[in-house]
Amino acid sequence: MIISLDTETNGLDFWHGCQPYFVTTCDEKEQVQFWEWPVNVLTRKPIVQAADVKEIEERINAAEAVVLQNAKFDLAALSTIGIEWKEE
């Protein structure tokens, strides 16, 4: 299975607290899956659910290939919530 993946974040500077608040995937059968988290309005930090992170990792690891439009950005965003890319 090939999936596409995209992240939406609360900023650009991952080294100073920016994180994704929305992650979406789409597979070859046009099945869209997404994870969206509320953002604390005072701290601007997304409230990311550990179960969602695990589910995203499982989806990525199950794919034969992952298509990214801005890979460097999306991989950096995912790393802020604990998802590390495993190259094979």
PDB file of N, CA and C in Angstrom:
ATOM      1  N   MET A   1       0.840  -1.171   0.000  1.00  0.00           N
ATOM      2  CA  MET A   1       0.000   0.000   0.000  1.00  0.00           C
ATOM      3  C   MET A   1       0.893   1.244   0.000  1.00  0.00           C
ATOM      4  N   ILE A   2       0.535   2.204  -0.800  1.00  0.00           N
ATOM      5  CA  ILE A   2       1.196   3.505  -0.838  1.00  0.00           C
ATOM      6  C   ILE A   2       0.251   4.507  -0.195  1.00  0.00           C
ATOM      7  N   ILE A   3       0.798   5.345   0.690  1.00  0.00           N
ATOM      8  CA  ILE A   3      -0.022   6.394   1.297  1.00  0.00           C
ATOM      9  C   ILE A   3       0.641   7.752   1.082  1.00  0.00           C
ATOM     10  N   SER A   4      -0.188   8.772   1.058  1.00  0.00           N
ATOM     11  CA  SER A   4       0.330  10.136   1.111  1.00  0.00           C
ATOM     12  C   SER A   4       0.114  10.616   2.541  1.00  0.00           C
ATOM     13  N   LEU A   5       0.960  11.541   2.991  1.00  0.00           N
ATOM     14  CA  LEU A   5       0.866  12.035   4.353  1.00  0.00           C
ATOM     15  C   LEU A   5       1.139  13.527   4.354  1.00  0.00           C
ATOM     16  N   ASP A   6       0.388  14.254   5.188  1.00  0.00           N
ATOM     17  CA  ASP A   6       0.603  15.692   5.311  1.00  0.00           C
ATOM     18  C   ASP A   6       0.353  16.100   6.757  1.00  0.00           C
ATOM     19  N   THR A   7       1.055  17.147   7.198  1.00  0.00           N
ATOM     20  CA  THR A   7       0.845  17.683   8.538  1.00  0.00           C
ATOM     21  C   THR A   7       0.490  19.159   8.449  1.00  0.00           C
ATOM     22  N   GLU A   8      -0.312  19.608   9.399  1.00  0.00           N
ATOM     23  CA  GLU A   8      -0.588  21.031   9.585  1.00  0.00           C
ATOM     24  C   GLU A   8      -0.083  21.367  10.976  1.00  0.00           C
ATOM     25  N   THR A   9       0.631  22.478  11.095  1.00  0.00           N
ATOM     26  CA  THR A   9       1.272  22.807  12.362  1.00  0.00           C
ATOM     27  C   THR A   9       0.879  24.194  12.857  1.00  0.00           C
ATOM     28  N   ASN A  10       1.242  24.466  14.102  1.00  0.00           N
ATOM     29  CA  ASN A  10       0.948  25.758  14.710  1.00  0.00           C
ATOM     30  C   ASN A  10       2.094  26.753  14.519  1.00  0.00           C
ATOM     31  N   GLY A  11       2.974  26.479  13.590  1.00  0.00           N
ATOM     32  CA  GLY A  11       4.102  27.363  13.299  1.00  0.00           C
ATOM     33  C   GLY A  11       5.169  26.630  12.520  1.00  0.00           C
ATOM     34  N   LEU A  12       6.313  27.291  12.342  1.00  0.00           N
ATOM     35  CA  LEU A  12       7.389  26.721  11.531  1.00  0.00           C
ATOM     36  C   LEU A  12       8.615  26.301  12.339  1.00  0.00           C
ATOM     37  N   ASP A  13       8.737  26.781  13.565  1.00  0.00           N
ATOM     38  CA  ASP A  13       9.962  26.571  14.342  1.00  0.00           C
ATOM     39  C   ASP A  13       9.793  25.416  15.323  1.00  0.00           C
ATOM     40  N   PHE A  14      10.125  24.211  14.864  1.00  0.00           N
ATOM     41  CA  PHE A  14       9.953  23.011  15.679  1.00  0.00           C
ATOM     42  C   PHE A  14      10.894  22.979  16.870  1.00  0.00           C
ATOM     43  N   TRP A  15      11.966  23.716  16.827  1.00  0.00           N
ATOM     44  CA  TRP A  15      12.948  23.724  17.908  1.00  0.00           C
ATOM     45  C   TRP A  15      12.526  24.657  19.036  1.00  0.00           C
ATOM     46  N   HIS A  16      11.439  25.389  18.838  1.00  0.00           N
ATOM     47  CA  HIS A  16      10.934  26.281  19.870  1.00  0.00           C
ATOM     48  C   HIS A  16       9.443  26.061  20.132  1.00  0.00           C
ATOM     49  N   GLY A  17       9.010  24.817  20.058  1.00  0.00           N
ATOM     50  CA  GLY A  17       7.676  24.471  20.520  1.00  0.00           C
ATOM     51  C   GLY A  17       6.594  24.219  19.489  1.00  0.00           C
ATOM     52  N   CYS A  18       6.843  24.475  18.226  1.00  0.00           N
ATOM     53  CA  CYS A  18       5.794  24.220  17.231  1.00  0.00           C
ATOM     54  C   CYS A  18       5.588  22.722  17.053  1.00  0.00           C
ATOM     55  N   GLN A  19       4.341  22.333  16.855  1.00  0.00           N
ATOM     56  CA  GLN A  19       3.971  20.936  16.685  1.00  0.00           C
ATOM     57  C   GLN A  19       2.794  20.820  15.727  1.00  0.00           C
ATOM     58  N   PRO A  20       2.580  19.620  15.205  1.00  0.00           N
ATOM     59  CA  PRO A  20       1.386  19.430  14.369  1.00  0.00           C
ATOM     60  C   PRO A  20       0.119  19.368  15.223  1.00  0.00           C
ATOM     61  N   TYR A  21      -0.970  19.885  14.661  1.00  0.00           N
ATOM     62  CA  TYR A  21      -2.281  19.737  15.296  1.00  0.00           C
ATOM     63  C   TYR A  21      -3.212  18.931  14.396  1.00  0.00           C
ATOM     64  N   PHE A  22      -2.733  18.563  13.205  1.00  0.00           N
ATOM     65  CA  PHE A  22      -3.540  17.816  12.242  1.00  0.00           C
ATOM     66  C   PHE A  22      -2.615  16.998  11.357  1.00  0.00           C
ATOM     67  N   VAL A  23      -2.884  15.707  11.254  1.00  0.00           N
ATOM     68  CA  VAL A  23      -2.125  14.813  10.368  1.00  0.00           C
ATOM     69  C   VAL A  23      -3.144  14.067   9.521  1.00  0.00           C
ATOM     70  N   THR A  24      -2.877  13.979   8.236  1.00  0.00           N
ATOM     71  CA  THR A  24      -3.803  13.264   7.352  1.00  0.00           C
ATOM     72  C   THR A  24      -3.040  12.319   6.441  1.00  0.00           C
ATOM     73  N   THR A  25      -3.686  11.204   6.118  1.00  0.00           N
ATOM     74  CA  THR A  25      -3.147  10.259   5.144  1.00  0.00           C
ATOM     75  C   THR A  25      -4.240   9.901   4.145  1.00  0.00           C
ATOM     76  N   CYS A  26      -3.805   9.460   2.990  1.00  0.00           N
ATOM     77  CA  CYS A  26      -4.724   8.974   1.964  1.00  0.00           C
ATOM     78  C   CYS A  26      -4.049   7.796   1.275  1.00  0.00           C
ATOM     79  N   ASP A  27      -4.775   6.706   1.097  1.00  0.00           N
ATOM     80  CA  ASP A  27      -4.178   5.537   0.458  1.00  0.00           C
ATOM     81  C   ASP A  27      -4.605   5.418  -1.007  1.00  0.00           C
ATOM     82  N   GLU A  28      -4.147   4.354  -1.637  1.00  0.00           N
ATOM     83  CA  GLU A  28      -4.407   4.131  -3.068  1.00  0.00           C
ATOM     84  C   GLU A  28      -5.893   3.985  -3.388  1.00  0.00           C
ATOM     85  N   LYS A  29      -6.676   3.605  -2.400  1.00  0.00           N
ATOM     86  CA  LYS A  29      -8.123   3.442  -2.604  1.00  0.00           C
ATOM     87  C   LYS A  29      -8.884   4.717  -2.242  1.00  0.00           C
ATOM     88  N   GLU A  30      -8.141   5.815  -2.095  1.00  0.00           N
ATOM     89  CA  GLU A  30      -8.684   7.129  -1.760  1.00  0.00           C
ATOM     90  C   GLU A  30      -9.379   7.133  -0.396  1.00  0.00           C
ATOM     91  N   GLN A  31      -8.903   6.275   0.510  1.00  0.00           N
ATOM     92  CA  GLN A  31      -9.413   6.246   1.873  1.00  0.00           C
ATOM     93  C   GLN A  31      -8.612   7.252   2.697  1.00  0.00           C
ATOM     94  N   VAL A  32      -9.271   8.301   3.124  1.00  0.00           N
ATOM     95  CA  VAL A  32      -8.620   9.355   3.899  1.00  0.00           C
ATOM     96  C   VAL A  32      -8.762   9.044   5.383  1.00  0.00           C
ATOM     97  N   GLN A  33      -7.680   9.213   6.094  1.00  0.00           N
ATOM     98  CA  GLN A  33      -7.700   9.068   7.538  1.00  0.00           C
ATOM     99  C   GLN A  33      -7.019  10.300   8.117  1.00  0.00           C
ATOM    100  N   PHE A  34      -7.569  10.831   9.201  1.00  0.00           N
ATOM    101  CA  PHE A  34      -6.936  12.014   9.779  1.00  0.00           C
ATOM    102  C   PHE A  34      -7.032  12.003  11.291  1.00  0.00           C
ATOM    103  N   TRP A  35      -6.119  12.742  11.897  1.00  0.00           N
ATOM    104  CA  TRP A  35      -6.054  12.903  13.338  1.00  0.00           C
ATOM    105  C   TRP A  35      -5.951  14.402  13.595  1.00  0.00           C
ATOM    106  N   GLU A  36      -6.866  14.918  14.391  1.00  0.00           N
ATOM    107  CA  GLU A  36      -6.887  16.347  14.688  1.00  0.00           C
ATOM    108  C   GLU A  36      -6.948  16.518  16.197  1.00  0.00           C
ATOM    109  N   TRP A  37      -6.135  17.439  16.721  1.00  0.00           N
ATOM    110  CA  TRP A  37      -6.080  17.657  18.151  1.00  0.00           C
ATOM    111  C   TRP A  37      -6.423  19.102  18.486  1.00  0.00           C
ATOM    112  N   PRO A  38      -7.074  19.291  19.628  1.00  0.00           N
ATOM    113  CA  PRO A  38      -7.348  20.666  20.058  1.00  0.00           C
ATOM    114  C   PRO A  38      -6.040  21.366  20.422  1.00  0.00           C
ATOM    115  N   VAL A  39      -6.056  22.680  20.312  1.00  0.00           N
ATOM    116  CA  VAL A  39      -4.889  23.488  20.638  1.00  0.00           C
ATOM    117  C   VAL A  39      -5.241  24.363  21.835  1.00  0.00           C
ATOM    118  N   ASN A  40      -4.380  24.333  22.845  1.00  0.00           N
ATOM    119  CA  ASN A  40      -4.561  25.182  24.019  1.00  0.00           C
ATOM    120  C   ASN A  40      -4.431  26.634  23.575  1.00  0.00           C
ATOM    121  N   VAL A  41      -5.455  27.430  23.788  1.00  0.00           N
ATOM    122  CA  VAL A  41      -5.461  28.803  23.284  1.00  0.00           C
ATOM    123  C   VAL A  41      -4.469  29.710  24.006  1.00  0.00           C
ATOM    124  N   LEU A  42      -4.075  29.344  25.217  1.00  0.00           N
ATOM    125  CA  LEU A  42      -3.111  30.166  25.952  1.00  0.00           C
ATOM    126  C   LEU A  42      -1.670  29.835  25.594  1.00  0.00           C
ATOM    127  N   THR A  43      -1.360  28.545  25.472  1.00  0.00           N
ATOM    128  CA  THR A  43       0.023  28.130  25.188  1.00  0.00           C
ATOM    129  C   THR A  43       0.263  27.862  23.713  1.00  0.00           C
ATOM    130  N   ARG A  44      -0.803  27.728  22.939  1.00  0.00           N
ATOM    131  CA  ARG A  44      -0.769  27.368  21.516  1.00  0.00           C
ATOM    132  C   ARG A  44      -0.200  25.964  21.282  1.00  0.00           C
ATOM    133  N   LYS A  45      -0.164  25.122  22.313  1.00  0.00           N
ATOM    134  CA  LYS A  45       0.335  23.759  22.172  1.00  0.00           C
ATOM    135  C   LYS A  45      -0.816  22.803  21.873  1.00  0.00           C
ATOM    136  N   PRO A  46      -0.658  21.973  20.849  1.00  0.00           N
ATOM    137  CA  PRO A  46      -1.661  20.949  20.573  1.00  0.00           C
ATOM    138  C   PRO A  46      -1.693  19.916  21.705  1.00  0.00           C
ATOM    139  N   ILE A  47      -2.870  19.404  21.969  1.00  0.00           N
ATOM    140  CA  ILE A  47      -3.039  18.363  22.982  1.00  0.00           C
ATOM    141  C   ILE A  47      -3.104  17.031  22.239  1.00  0.00           C
ATOM    142  N   VAL A  48      -1.940  16.457  22.007  1.00  0.00           N
ATOM    143  CA  VAL A  48      -1.782  15.268  21.166  1.00  0.00           C
ATOM    144  C   VAL A  48      -2.048  14.019  22.000  1.00  0.00           C
ATOM    145  N   GLN A  49      -2.883  13.133  21.468  1.00  0.00           N
ATOM    146  CA  GLN A  49      -3.239  11.891  22.139  1.00  0.00           C
ATOM    147  C   GLN A  49      -2.230  10.791  21.795  1.00  0.00           C
ATOM    148  N   ALA A  50      -1.719  10.113  22.822  1.00  0.00           N
ATOM    149  CA  ALA A  50      -0.726   9.052  22.623  1.00  0.00           C
ATOM    150  C   ALA A  50      -1.272   7.935  21.724  1.00  0.00           C
ATOM    151  N   ALA A  51      -2.547   7.613  21.865  1.00  0.00           N
ATOM    152  CA  ALA A  51      -3.147   6.557  21.034  1.00  0.00           C
ATOM    153  C   ALA A  51      -3.129   6.953  19.562  1.00  0.00           C
ATOM    154  N   ASP A  52      -3.316   8.230  19.280  1.00  0.00           N
ATOM    155  CA  ASP A  52      -3.279   8.714  17.900  1.00  0.00           C
ATOM    156  C   ASP A  52      -1.866   8.610  17.331  1.00  0.00           C
ATOM    157  N   VAL A  53      -0.881   8.947  18.142  1.00  0.00           N
ATOM    158  CA  VAL A  53       0.520   8.854  17.692  1.00  0.00           C
ATOM    159  C   VAL A  53       0.842   7.412  17.328  1.00  0.00           C
ATOM    160  N   LYS A  54       0.414   6.474  18.169  1.00  0.00           N
ATOM    161  CA  LYS A  54       0.645   5.053  17.895  1.00  0.00           C
ATOM    162  C   LYS A  54      -0.038   4.631  16.593  1.00  0.00           C
ATOM    163  N   GLU A  55      -1.256   5.097  16.395  1.00  0.00           N
ATOM    164  CA  GLU A  55      -2.013   4.759  15.183  1.00  0.00           C
ATOM    165  C   GLU A  55      -1.331   5.318  13.924  1.00  0.00           C
ATOM    166  N   ILE A  56      -0.828   6.532  14.010  1.00  0.00           N
ATOM    167  CA  ILE A  56      -0.114   7.137  12.870  1.00  0.00           C
ATOM    168  C   ILE A  56       1.143   6.334  12.562  1.00  0.00           C
ATOM    169  N   GLU A  57       1.906   5.987  13.603  1.00  0.00           N
ATOM    170  CA  GLU A  57       3.111   5.175  13.403  1.00  0.00           C
ATOM    171  C   GLU A  57       2.783   3.851  12.732  1.00  0.00           C
ATOM    172  N   GLU A  58       1.724   3.195  13.175  1.00  0.00           N
ATOM    173  CA  GLU A  58       1.316   1.914  12.599  1.00  0.00           C
ATOM    174  C   GLU A  58       0.957   2.076  11.129  1.00  0.00           C
ATOM    175  N   ARG A  59       0.266   3.145  10.798  1.00  0.00           N
ATOM    176  CA  ARG A  59      -0.125   3.415   9.400  1.00  0.00           C
ATOM    177  C   ARG A  59       1.106   3.625   8.527  1.00  0.00           C
ATOM    178  N   ILE A  60       2.054   4.398   9.030  1.00  0.00           N
ATOM    179  CA  ILE A  60       3.290   4.645   8.286  1.00  0.00           C
ATOM    180  C   ILE A  60       4.074   3.354   8.105  1.00  0.00           C
ATOM    181  N   ASN A  61       4.233   2.593   9.182  1.00  0.00           N
ATOM    182  CA  ASN A  61       5.028   1.365   9.129  1.00  0.00           C
ATOM    183  C   ASN A  61       4.388   0.285   8.273  1.00  0.00           C
ATOM    184  N   ALA A  62       3.068   0.308   8.116  1.00  0.00           N
ATOM    185  CA  ALA A  62       2.374  -0.685   7.296  1.00  0.00           C
ATOM    186  C   ALA A  62       2.467  -0.369   5.804  1.00  0.00           C
ATOM    187  N   ALA A  63       2.826   0.856   5.469  1.00  0.00           N
ATOM    188  CA  ALA A  63       2.868   1.273   4.062  1.00  0.00           C
ATOM    189  C   ALA A  63       4.148   0.801   3.379  1.00  0.00           C
ATOM    190  N   GLU A  64       4.009   0.458   2.106  1.00  0.00           N
ATOM    191  CA  GLU A  64       5.182   0.126   1.295  1.00  0.00           C
ATOM    192  C   GLU A  64       5.979   1.388   0.982  1.00  0.00           C
ATOM    193  N   ALA A  65       5.254   2.492   0.793  1.00  0.00           N
ATOM    194  CA  ALA A  65       5.877   3.781   0.485  1.00  0.00           C
ATOM    195  C   ALA A  65       4.977   4.889   1.023  1.00  0.00           C
ATOM    196  N   VAL A  66       5.625   5.985   1.396  1.00  0.00           N
ATOM    197  CA  VAL A  66       4.906   7.159   1.875  1.00  0.00           C
ATOM    198  C   VAL A  66       5.290   8.338   0.992  1.00  0.00           C
ATOM    199  N   VAL A  67       4.283   8.985   0.428  1.00  0.00           N
ATOM    200  CA  VAL A  67       4.508  10.134  -0.447  1.00  0.00           C
ATOM    201  C   VAL A  67       4.304  11.404   0.377  1.00  0.00           C
ATOM    202  N   LEU A  68       5.304  12.287   0.319  1.00  0.00           N
ATOM    203  CA  LEU A  68       5.269  13.538   1.076  1.00  0.00           C
ATOM    204  C   LEU A  68       5.520  14.690   0.123  1.00  0.00           C
ATOM    205  N   GLN A  69       4.804  15.786   0.305  1.00  0.00           N
ATOM    206  CA  GLN A  69       5.031  16.948  -0.556  1.00  0.00           C
ATOM    207  C   GLN A  69       6.212  17.773  -0.058  1.00  0.00           C
ATOM    208  N   ASN A  70       6.319  17.949   1.236  1.00  0.00           N
ATOM    209  CA  ASN A  70       7.421  18.688   1.830  1.00  0.00           C
ATOM    210  C   ASN A  70       8.006  17.805   2.925  1.00  0.00           C
ATOM    211  N   ALA A  71       8.767  16.800   2.509  1.00  0.00           N
ATOM    212  CA  ALA A  71       9.213  15.736   3.403  1.00  0.00           C
ATOM    213  C   ALA A  71      10.002  16.247   4.599  1.00  0.00           C
ATOM    214  N   LYS A  72      10.932  17.143   4.387  1.00  0.00           N
ATOM    215  CA  LYS A  72      11.764  17.632   5.489  1.00  0.00           C
ATOM    216  C   LYS A  72      10.887  18.270   6.574  1.00  0.00           C
ATOM    217  N   PHE A  73       9.920  19.071   6.175  1.00  0.00           N
ATOM    218  CA  PHE A  73       9.014  19.731   7.108  1.00  0.00           C
ATOM    219  C   PHE A  73       8.148  18.712   7.845  1.00  0.00           C
ATOM    220  N   ASP A  74       7.499  17.803   7.098  1.00  0.00           N
ATOM    221  CA  ASP A  74       6.588  16.844   7.718  1.00  0.00           C
ATOM    222  C   ASP A  74       7.326  15.892   8.659  1.00  0.00           C
ATOM    223  N   LEU A  75       8.522  15.465   8.292  1.00  0.00           N
ATOM    224  CA  LEU A  75       9.286  14.576   9.167  1.00  0.00           C
ATOM    225  C   LEU A  75       9.709  15.294  10.436  1.00  0.00           C
ATOM    226  N   ALA A  76      10.093  16.551  10.327  1.00  0.00           N
ATOM    227  CA  ALA A  76      10.443  17.342  11.510  1.00  0.00           C
ATOM    228  C   ALA A  76       9.212  17.529  12.402  1.00  0.00           C
ATOM    229  N   ALA A  77       8.057  17.786  11.790  1.00  0.00           N
ATOM    230  CA  ALA A  77       6.821  17.960  12.555  1.00  0.00           C
ATOM    231  C   ALA A  77       6.467  16.677  13.302  1.00  0.00           C
ATOM    232  N   LEU A  78       6.537  15.548  12.615  1.00  0.00           N
ATOM    233  CA  LEU A  78       6.203  14.273  13.250  1.00  0.00           C
ATOM    234  C   LEU A  78       7.168  13.938  14.380  1.00  0.00           C
ATOM    235  N   SER A  79       8.428  14.314  14.237  1.00  0.00           N
ATOM    236  CA  SER A  79       9.401  14.005  15.288  1.00  0.00           C
ATOM    237  C   SER A  79       9.081  14.737  16.590  1.00  0.00           C
ATOM    238  N   THR A  80       8.393  15.887  16.515  1.00  0.00           N
ATOM    239  CA  THR A  80       8.057  16.627  17.730  1.00  0.00           C
ATOM    240  C   THR A  80       6.993  15.932  18.567  1.00  0.00           C
ATOM    241  N   ILE A  81       6.276  14.987  17.978  1.00  0.00           N
ATOM    242  CA  ILE A  81       5.276  14.231  18.744  1.00  0.00           C
ATOM    243  C   ILE A  81       5.723  12.789  18.949  1.00  0.00           C
ATOM    244  N   GLY A  82       6.997  12.527  18.675  1.00  0.00           N
ATOM    245  CA  GLY A  82       7.565  11.219  18.986  1.00  0.00           C
ATOM    246  C   GLY A  82       7.583  10.210  17.860  1.00  0.00           C
ATOM    247  N   ILE A  83       7.267  10.628  16.653  1.00  0.00           N
ATOM    248  CA  ILE A  83       7.305   9.705  15.516  1.00  0.00           C
ATOM    249  C   ILE A  83       8.613   9.891  14.776  1.00  0.00           C
ATOM    250  N   GLU A  84       9.442   8.862  14.837  1.00  0.00           N
ATOM    251  CA  GLU A  84      10.744   8.897  14.146  1.00  0.00           C
ATOM    252  C   GLU A  84      10.640   8.057  12.887  1.00  0.00           C
ATOM    253  N   TRP A  85      11.203   8.561  11.826  1.00  0.00           N
ATOM    254  CA  TRP A  85      11.157   7.907  10.526  1.00  0.00           C
ATOM    255  C   TRP A  85      12.138   6.740  10.501  1.00  0.00           C
ATOM    256  N   LYS A  86      11.676   5.583  10.067  1.00  0.00           N
ATOM    257  CA  LYS A  86      12.524   4.396   9.967  1.00  0.00           C
ATOM    258  C   LYS A  86      12.805   4.120   8.502  1.00  0.00           C
ATOM    259  N   GLU A  87      14.024   4.421   8.076  1.00  0.00           N
ATOM    260  CA  GLU A  87      14.399   4.142   6.680  1.00  0.00           C
ATOM    261  C   GLU A  87      14.833   2.694   6.571  1.00  0.00           C
ATOM    262  N   GLU A  88      14.437   2.061   5.499  1.00  0.00           N
ATOM    263  CA  GLU A  88      14.815   0.665   5.270  1.00  0.00           C
ATOM    264  C   GLU A  88      15.594   0.538   3.996  1.00  0.00           C
TER     265      GLU A  88
END
